[in-house]
CSV table of C-alpha atoms (C1' of nucleotides) in Angstrom, one decimal:
chain,number,residue,atom,x,y,z
A,1,MET,CA,10.8,27.8,12.6
A,2,SER,CA,8.4,24.8,12.4
A,3,ASP,CA,5.8,26.6,10.5
A,4,PRO,CA,7.1,28.9,7.5
A,5,ALA,CA,3.9,30.0,5.8
A,6,GLY,CA,1.9,27.0,7.5
A,7,GLY,CA,4.1,24.5,5.7
A,8,LEU,CA,7.3,22.3,5.9
A,9,ASN,CA,10.9,23.8,5.4
A,10,ALA,CA,13.3,22.2,3.1
A,11,GLU,CA,14.9,19.8,5.5
A,12,GLN,CA,11.4,18.6,6.8
A,13,LEU,CA,10.2,18.2,3.4
A,14,GLY,CA,13.2,16.1,2.4
A,15,ALA,CA,12.9,13.9,5.4
A,16,TYR,CA,9.3,13.3,4.6
A,17,PHE,CA,10.3,12.2,1.0
A,18,ALA,CA,13.1,10.2,2.4
A,19,LEU,CA,10.8,8.4,4.7
A,20,MET,CA,8.1,7.7,2.2
A,21,GLU,CA,10.8,6.4,-0.3
A,22,VAL,CA,12.5,4.3,2.2
A,23,SER,CA,9.3,2.7,3.8
A,24,SER,CA,7.9,2.2,0.2
A,25,LEU,CA,11.1,0.6,-1.1
A,26,LEU,CA,11.3,-1.6,2.1
A,27,GLN,CA,7.7,-2.6,2.0
A,28,TYR,CA,8.0,-3.7,-1.6
A,29,ALA,CA,11.0,-5.7,-1.1
A,30,VAL,CA,9.7,-7.5,2.0
A,31,ASP,CA,6.3,-8.1,0.4
A,32,GLU,CA,8.3,-9.7,-2.5
A,33,HIS,CA,10.1,-11.9,-0.5
A,34,LEU,CA,7.2,-13.1,1.5
A,35,ARG,CA,5.2,-13.9,-1.7
A,36,ALA,CA,8.2,-15.7,-3.3
A,37,ASP,CA,9.0,-17.7,-0.3
A,38,GLY,CA,6.0,-18.2,1.4
A,39,ASP,CA,3.1,-17.2,-1.0
A,40,LEU,CA,2.1,-14.7,1.7
A,41,SER,CA,1.2,-10.9,1.4
A,42,TYR,CA,2.4,-8.8,4.0
A,43,VAL,CA,-1.0,-8.6,5.8
A,44,GLN,CA,-1.2,-12.4,6.0
A,45,PHE,CA,2.4,-12.5,7.4
A,46,GLN,CA,1.5,-9.9,9.9
A,47,ILE,CA,-1.7,-12.0,11.0
A,48,LEU,CA,0.4,-15.1,11.4
A,49,ALA,CA,3.1,-13.5,13.2
A,50,ARG,CA,0.6,-12.1,15.7
A,51,LEU,CA,-0.7,-15.4,16.3
A,52,VAL,CA,2.6,-17.1,16.8
A,53,ASP,CA,3.5,-14.5,19.4
A,54,ALA,CA,0.3,-14.8,21.1
A,55,PRO,CA,-0.2,-17.1,24.2
A,56,ASP,CA,-1.5,-20.3,22.9
A,57,GLY,CA,-1.2,-18.9,19.4
A,58,ARG,CA,-4.9,-17.5,19.7
A,59,LEU,CA,-6.5,-14.4,19.2
A,60,ARG,CA,-10.1,-13.1,18.6
A,61,MET,CA,-10.7,-11.6,15.3
A,62,THR,CA,-11.3,-8.2,16.8
A,63,ASP,CA,-7.9,-8.3,18.6
A,64,LEU,CA,-6.3,-9.2,15.3
A,65,ALA,CA,-8.0,-6.4,13.6
A,66,ASP,CA,-6.6,-4.0,16.0
A,67,GLY,CA,-3.1,-3.0,14.5
A,68,VAL,CA,-4.0,-4.2,11.1
A,69,VAL,CA,-5.6,-1.3,9.8
A,70,TYR,CA,-8.2,-2.9,7.5
A,71,SER,CA,-11.7,-3.1,8.0
A,72,ARG,CA,-13.6,-6.2,9.6
A,73,SER,CA,-14.4,-7.6,6.4
A,74,GLY,CA,-11.1,-7.5,5.0
A,75,LEU,CA,-9.7,-9.2,7.9
A,76,THR,CA,-12.5,-11.7,7.4
A,77,TYR,CA,-11.2,-12.2,3.6
A,78,GLN,CA,-7.6,-12.7,4.6
A,79,ALA,CA,-8.6,-15.1,7.4
A,80,GLY,CA,-10.5,-17.0,5.0
A,81,LEU,CA,-7.6,-17.5,2.6
A,82,LEU,CA,-5.2,-18.4,5.7
A,83,ASP,CA,-7.9,-20.9,6.7
A,84,LYS,CA,-8.4,-22.4,3.3
A,85,ARG,CA,-4.8,-23.3,3.3
A,86,GLY,CA,-4.6,-24.7,6.5
A,87,LEU,CA,-2.6,-22.1,8.3
A,88,ILE,CA,-5.1,-21.2,11.0
A,89,THR,CA,-8.2,-22.5,12.4
A,90,ARG,CA,-11.4,-20.4,13.3
A,91,ALA,CA,-13.9,-21.3,16.1
A,92,PRO,CA,-16.5,-19.9,18.0
A,93,SER,CA,-15.1,-18.7,21.5
A,94,PRO,CA,-16.6,-20.5,24.4
A,95,GLU,CA,-16.6,-17.4,26.7
A,96,ASP,CA,-18.4,-15.2,24.1
A,97,GLU,CA,-20.4,-16.9,21.4
A,98,ARG,CA,-20.1,-13.7,19.4
A,99,SER,CA,-16.3,-13.9,19.2
A,100,VAL,CA,-14.4,-16.0,16.8
A,101,MET,CA,-11.0,-17.5,18.0
A,102,VAL,CA,-8.3,-17.9,15.3
A,103,THR,CA,-5.6,-20.1,16.2
A,104,VAL,CA,-2.4,-20.8,14.2
A,105,THR,CA,-1.9,-24.3,13.1
A,106,ASP,CA,1.3,-26.2,13.1
A,107,ALA,CA,1.6,-25.6,9.3
A,108,GLY,CA,1.1,-22.0,10.2
A,109,ARG,CA,4.0,-21.9,12.7
A,110,ALA,CA,6.1,-24.0,10.3
A,111,LEU,CA,5.6,-21.4,7.4
A,112,VAL,CA,6.5,-18.6,9.7
A,113,ALA,CA,9.4,-20.2,10.8
A,114,HIS,CA,10.4,-21.1,7.3
A,115,VAL,CA,9.8,-17.3,6.1
A,116,LEU,CA,11.1,-15.4,9.0
A,117,PRO,CA,14.9,-15.6,8.5
A,118,GLY,CA,14.7,-14.3,4.9
A,119,HIS,CA,12.3,-11.7,5.9
A,120,VAL,CA,14.6,-10.5,8.8
A,121,ASP,CA,17.7,-10.8,6.6
A,122,ARG,CA,15.9,-8.3,4.0
A,123,VAL,CA,15.1,-6.1,6.5
A,124,ARG,CA,18.8,-6.1,8.0
A,125,GLN,CA,20.2,-5.7,4.5
A,126,LEU,CA,18.2,-2.8,3.3
A,127,LEU,CA,17.6,-1.0,6.5
A,128,PHE,CA,20.4,-1.6,9.0
A,129,GLU,CA,23.4,-2.3,6.9
A,130,SER,CA,24.0,1.4,6.6
A,131,MET,CA,23.5,2.3,10.2
A,132,ASP,CA,25.5,2.1,13.0
A,133,GLY,CA,24.6,1.7,16.6
A,134,GLN,CA,24.1,5.5,17.2
A,135,ASP,CA,21.9,5.9,14.1
A,136,LEU,CA,19.9,2.9,15.3
A,137,ALA,CA,19.5,4.4,19.0
A,138,ALA,CA,18.4,7.7,17.6
A,139,LEU,CA,16.1,6.3,15.0
A,140,SER,CA,14.4,4.0,17.7
A,141,ALA,CA,14.0,7.1,20.2
A,142,ILE,CA,12.6,9.3,17.2
A,143,LEU,CA,10.2,6.8,15.4
A,144,GLY,CA,9.1,5.6,19.1
A,145,ARG,CA,8.0,8.9,20.0
A,146,VAL,CA,6.4,9.8,16.5
A,147,ARG,CA,4.5,6.3,16.7
A,148,GLY,CA,3.1,7.4,20.3
A,149,HIS,CA,2.0,10.7,19.0
A,150,MET,CA,0.3,9.2,15.8
A,151,ARG,CA,-1.5,6.8,17.8
A,152,ALA,CA,-2.6,9.4,20.2
A,153,ASN,CA,-3.7,11.7,17.6
A,154,PRO,CA,-5.7,10.0,14.8
A,155,PRO,CA,-5.8,12.5,12.2
A,156,ARG,CA,-9.6,12.5,11.6
A,157,SER,CA,-11.0,9.0,11.4
A,158,ALA,CA,-8.3,6.6,11.6
A,159,LYS,CA,-10.7,3.7,12.1
A,160,PRO,CA,-14.1,3.2,10.9
A,161,ARG,CA,-16.8,2.8,13.6
A,162,ALA,CA,-19.8,0.5,13.5
A,163,GLY,CA,-22.7,2.7,14.7
A,164,ARG,CA,-23.3,6.5,14.7
A,165,ASN,CA,-20.8,8.9,13.2
A,166,ARG,CA,-22.0,9.6,10.1
A,167,THR,CA,-21.8,13.1,8.9
A,168,ASP,CA,-21.6,12.9,5.2
B,1,MET,CA,10.4,-14.7,17.4
B,2,SER,CA,12.5,-13.4,20.2
B,3,ASP,CA,15.6,-14.6,18.6
B,4,PRO,CA,15.5,-14.8,14.8
B,5,ALA,CA,18.7,-16.8,13.5
B,6,GLY,CA,21.2,-14.6,12.2
B,7,GLY,CA,18.7,-11.9,12.2
B,8,LEU,CA,18.0,-8.7,14.0
B,9,ASN,CA,18.3,-7.9,17.7
B,10,ALA,CA,15.3,-6.4,19.6
B,11,GLU,CA,16.3,-2.7,19.2
B,12,GLN,CA,16.4,-3.3,15.6
B,13,LEU,CA,13.2,-5.2,15.5
B,14,GLY,CA,11.5,-2.7,17.4
B,15,ALA,CA,12.9,0.2,15.0
B,16,TYR,CA,11.8,-1.8,12.0
B,17,PHE,CA,8.2,-2.2,13.4
B,18,ALA,CA,8.1,1.4,14.2
B,19,LEU,CA,9.1,2.4,11.0
B,20,MET,CA,6.5,0.3,9.2
B,21,GLU,CA,3.7,1.6,11.7
B,22,VAL,CA,4.8,5.0,11.3
B,23,SER,CA,5.0,5.1,7.5
B,24,SER,CA,1.7,3.0,7.3
B,25,LEU,CA,-0.3,5.6,9.4
B,26,LEU,CA,1.3,8.4,7.6
B,27,GLN,CA,0.4,6.8,4.2
B,28,TYR,CA,-3.1,6.4,5.4
B,29,ALA,CA,-3.8,9.9,6.6
B,30,VAL,CA,-2.2,11.7,3.7
B,31,ASP,CA,-4.2,9.2,1.4
B,32,GLU,CA,-7.3,10.1,3.3
B,33,HIS,CA,-6.7,13.8,3.0
B,34,LEU,CA,-5.9,13.8,-0.7
B,35,ARG,CA,-8.9,11.9,-1.6
B,36,ALA,CA,-11.2,13.8,0.6
B,37,ASP,CA,-9.7,17.3,-0.2
B,38,GLY,CA,-9.0,16.5,-4.1
B,39,ASP,CA,-10.4,13.1,-5.0
B,40,LEU,CA,-6.9,12.0,-5.6
B,41,SER,CA,-5.0,8.9,-4.5
B,42,TYR,CA,-1.4,9.3,-3.4
B,43,VAL,CA,-0.1,8.1,-6.8
B,44,GLN,CA,-2.0,10.5,-8.9
B,45,PHE,CA,-1.0,13.3,-6.3
B,46,GLN,CA,2.9,12.2,-6.8
B,47,ILE,CA,2.4,12.3,-10.7
B,48,LEU,CA,0.8,16.0,-10.5
B,49,ALA,CA,3.4,17.1,-8.1
B,50,ARG,CA,6.3,16.0,-10.3
B,51,LEU,CA,4.7,17.5,-13.1
B,52,VAL,CA,4.3,20.9,-11.4
B,53,ASP,CA,7.8,20.6,-10.6
B,54,ALA,CA,9.3,20.0,-14.0
B,55,PRO,CA,10.3,22.5,-16.4
B,56,ASP,CA,7.2,23.7,-18.6
B,57,GLY,CA,5.1,21.4,-16.5
B,58,ARG,CA,6.0,18.6,-18.9
B,59,LEU,CA,7.6,15.0,-18.7
B,60,ARG,CA,7.8,12.0,-20.6
B,61,MET,CA,5.9,8.8,-19.6
B,62,THR,CA,9.1,7.0,-19.0
B,63,ASP,CA,10.4,10.0,-16.7
B,64,LEU,CA,7.3,9.8,-15.0
B,65,ALA,CA,7.3,6.0,-14.3
B,66,ASP,CA,11.0,6.4,-12.8
B,67,GLY,CA,10.4,6.8,-9.2
B,68,VAL,CA,7.0,5.9,-9.3
B,69,VAL,CA,7.2,2.1,-8.7
B,70,TYR,CA,4.6,0.9,-10.8
B,71,SER,CA,4.5,-0.9,-14.2
B,72,ARG,CA,4.0,1.1,-17.5
B,73,SER,CA,0.4,-0.1,-17.7
B,74,GLY,CA,-0.3,1.2,-14.1
B,75,LEU,CA,1.0,4.5,-15.3
B,76,THR,CA,-0.9,4.5,-18.5
B,77,TYR,CA,-4.0,3.8,-16.3
B,78,GLN,CA,-3.4,6.4,-13.8
B,79,ALA,CA,-2.6,9.0,-16.5
B,80,GLY,CA,-5.8,7.9,-18.3
B,81,LEU,CA,-7.8,8.9,-15.3
B,82,LEU,CA,-6.1,12.4,-14.6
B,83,ASP,CA,-6.3,12.9,-18.4
B,84,LYS,CA,-10.2,12.3,-18.2
B,85,ARG,CA,-10.4,14.7,-15.5
B,86,GLY,CA,-8.6,17.5,-17.5
B,87,LEU,CA,-5.6,17.6,-15.1
B,88,ILE,CA,-3.2,16.6,-17.6
B,89,THR,CA,-2.6,16.4,-21.4
B,90,ARG,CA,-0.9,13.8,-23.4
B,91,ALA,CA,0.4,14.2,-26.7
B,92,PRO,CA,3.4,12.6,-28.7
B,93,SER,CA,6.6,14.0,-28.5
B,94,PRO,CA,7.9,16.1,-31.5
B,95,GLU,CA,11.6,14.8,-31.0
B,96,ASP,CA,10.9,11.4,-30.5
B,97,GLU,CA,7.5,10.1,-31.9
B,98,ARG,CA,7.5,7.0,-29.7
B,99,SER,CA,7.4,9.0,-26.5
B,100,VAL,CA,4.2,10.7,-24.9
B,101,MET,CA,4.8,14.1,-23.4
B,102,VAL,CA,2.5,14.6,-20.3
B,103,THR,CA,1.6,18.2,-19.4
B,104,VAL,CA,-0.2,19.6,-16.3
B,105,THR,CA,-3.2,21.7,-17.2
B,106,ASP,CA,-4.1,24.9,-15.3
B,107,ALA,CA,-6.7,22.7,-13.6
B,108,GLY,CA,-4.2,20.4,-12.5
B,109,ARG,CA,-1.8,23.2,-11.2
B,110,ALA,CA,-4.9,24.7,-9.4
B,111,LEU,CA,-5.8,21.1,-7.8
B,112,VAL,CA,-2.2,20.6,-6.6
B,113,ALA,CA,-2.3,24.2,-5.2
B,114,HIS,CA,-5.6,23.6,-3.5
B,115,VAL,CA,-4.6,20.2,-1.8
B,116,LEU,CA,-1.0,21.1,-1.0
B,117,PRO,CA,-1.4,23.1,2.3
B,118,GLY,CA,-3.7,20.5,3.8
B,119,HIS,CA,-1.4,17.9,2.7
B,120,VAL,CA,1.7,19.4,4.1
B,121,ASP,CA,-0.3,20.1,7.2
B,122,ARG,CA,-1.1,16.8,7.9
B,123,VAL,CA,2.6,15.7,7.4
B,124,ARG,CA,3.6,18.4,9.8
B,125,GLN,CA,1.0,17.4,12.5
B,126,LEU,CA,1.6,13.7,12.3
B,127,LEU,CA,5.4,13.5,11.6
B,128,PHE,CA,7.1,16.9,12.8
B,129,GLU,CA,5.1,17.8,15.9
B,130,SER,CA,6.8,15.5,18.0
B,131,MET,CA,10.3,16.1,16.8
B,132,ASP,CA,12.9,19.0,17.4
B,133,GLY,CA,15.5,20.3,15.3
B,134,GLN,CA,18.1,17.7,16.6
B,135,ASP,CA,15.8,14.8,15.9
B,136,LEU,CA,15.0,16.3,12.3
B,137,ALA,CA,18.7,16.4,11.6
B,138,ALA,CA,19.3,12.9,12.7
B,139,LEU,CA,16.2,11.7,10.9
B,140,SER,CA,17.5,13.6,7.7
B,141,ALA,CA,20.7,12.2,7.9
B,142,ILE,CA,19.9,8.4,8.5
B,143,LEU,CA,17.0,8.2,6.2
B,144,GLY,CA,19.0,9.7,3.5
B,145,ARG,CA,21.8,7.3,3.9
B,146,VAL,CA,19.5,4.4,4.1
B,147,ARG,CA,17.7,5.7,1.0
B,148,GLY,CA,21.0,6.0,-1.1
B,149,HIS,CA,21.8,2.5,0.2
B,150,MET,CA,18.5,0.9,-0.9
B,151,ARG,CA,19.0,2.6,-4.3
B,152,ALA,CA,22.3,1.2,-4.9
B,153,ASN,CA,21.2,-2.3,-3.5
B,154,PRO,CA,17.8,-3.3,-5.1
B,155,PRO,CA,16.9,-6.6,-3.5
B,156,ARG,CA,16.4,-8.6,-6.5
B,157,SER,CA,14.4,-7.0,-9.1
B,158,ALA,CA,13.1,-3.8,-8.0
B,159,LYS,CA,12.0,-2.7,-11.4
B,160,PRO,CA,10.7,-5.0,-14.1
B,161,ARG,CA,12.8,-5.3,-17.2
B,162,ALA,CA,11.6,-5.8,-20.7
B,163,GLY,CA,13.8,-8.8,-22.1
B,164,ARG,CA,14.7,-12.0,-20.3
B,165,ASN,CA,14.1,-12.8,-16.7
B,166,ARG,CA,15.0,-15.1,-14.0
B,167,THR,CA,13.5,-18.7,-13.9
B,168,ASP,CA,13.2,-19.2,-10.4
C,1,DT,C1',-29.2,-1.9,21.6
C,2,DA,C1',-24.5,-2.5,20.8
C,3,DT,C1',-21.1,-5.8,19.7
C,4,DT,C1',-18.9,-9.6,16.7
C,5,DG,C1',-18.3,-11.3,12.6
C,6,DT,C1',-19.7,-12.6,7.7
C,7,DT,C1',-21.6,-12.2,3.1
C,8,DA,C1',-22.4,-9.7,-1.2
C,9,DT,C1',-21.0,-6.3,-4.1
C,10,DA,C1',-18.9,-3.0,-6.3
C,11,DC,C1',-14.7,-0.7,-7.1
C,12,DT,C1',-9.7,0.5,-7.4
C,13,DC,C1',-5.3,-0.8,-8.4
C,14,DT,C1',-1.9,-3.6,-10.3
C,15,DA,C1',0.7,-7.0,-13.1
C,16,DT,C1',1.4,-9.8,-17.3
C,17,DA,C1',1.3,-10.5,-22.1
C,18,DA,C1',0.1,-9.2,-26.6
C,19,DC,C1',-0.1,-5.5,-29.6
C,20,DT,C1',1.2,-1.0,-32.4
C,21,DA,C1',4.6,2.4,-33.7
C,22,DT,C1',8.8,4.4,-34.2
C,23,DA,C1',14.0,4.6,-33.7
D,1,DT,C1',16.0,-5.3,-32.7
D,2,DA,C1',15.0,-2.3,-29.1
D,3,DT,C1',12.4,1.2,-26.9
D,4,DA,C1',7.9,3.9,-25.8
D,5,DG,C1',3.4,3.4,-24.8
D,6,DT,C1',-1.4,1.3,-25.0
D,7,DT,C1',-4.8,-2.2,-24.5
D,8,DA,C1',-7.2,-6.6,-22.8
D,9,DT,C1',-7.7,-9.2,-19.1
D,10,DA,C1',-7.3,-11.2,-14.8
D,11,DG,C1',-6.5,-11.3,-10.1
D,12,DA,C1',-5.7,-9.3,-5.4
D,13,DG,C1',-7.4,-6.3,-2.1
D,14,DT,C1',-10.3,-3.0,0.2
D,15,DA,C1',-14.6,-0.7,1.8
D,16,DT,C1',-19.5,-0.4,2.4
D,17,DA,C1',-23.9,-1.8,3.6
D,18,DA,C1',-26.9,-5.5,4.7
D,19,DC,C1',-27.2,-9.3,7.6
D,20,DA,C1',-27.6,-12.8,11.4
D,21,DA,C1',-26.3,-14.0,16.1
D,22,DT,C1',-25.1,-13.1,20.6
D,23,DA,C1',-24.4,-10.0,24.9
DNA sequence: TATTGTTATACTCTATAACTATA
DNA sequence: TATAGTTATAGAGTATAACAATA
């Protein structure tokens, strides 16, 4: 039942396509809003939001990189942009001189606060307006489980390693 | 962040984050596979897959553009790459000389056939391995409804128009 | 040696506008 | 005039590898 000819049945295929289209449209809409309302990409917003949620508004670069899928250099690039705009500051960590502590500035907090209502509003309008409480509970449960499964089973090389691990 | 004004409750926020993470990881995994196994981006795979599904393996550029969110020039760019590799051909439509008919070649069909099993397998492993029949039915129903809602309510300007634009 | 982060570089992708041609 | 598609161009974003500094 779950593997006809090693593939997906019609319902699974439909769910897959629906998921891709929904997330794509949602991503597009949210990105557009963040850009128009705060001149932020979704990645930049994620970085700021994480910092706002962190104790003292600070995180190490490495901690920031976890969850944001990109490479280290990609994070450095984005952090550079945010730094230039005065939304974050970077300073070497006193505890470990190799690390860089990233801190949200007041301007950064203000921008997140400015952008958040509209952001959340788009998500509600697009994603939740056509769902009732039961749908929400079901979706939460399913996606939560899937997320856990995905985190546990990185398909091949979800994240690049620094050292050995070179086979091609 | 815990109480966004007029926004989402904790469960909604959690579902939103879960959706974004799941789709992001799935997109990443699928993209990686397509690139490794067929040197195709997800967009290119979508184009080829649409053509394979189309009658006679042919579609106009405009028809291809619908559903693939990108701009016309973006589609031209991608089609150019596929053309160069001999996976599609392009020829002016006999019916309407303005249109360009895109056709999958045998090589294009072969590549899709080559890549599809692994593609579908990744989706099954990542997305459906942790779901039972009930989950699948619920997810299908919910996402199908959300998709319909999203298609009916483009947030602002989901697709670019040729003529006059807003001034904000 | 391993880890943290930056830089240099090259490449992919996307969007805008100007352009051609057909209807 | 409106539609279909291409081209030129510019910009954002990402990945890789080489690099420096600290543990």
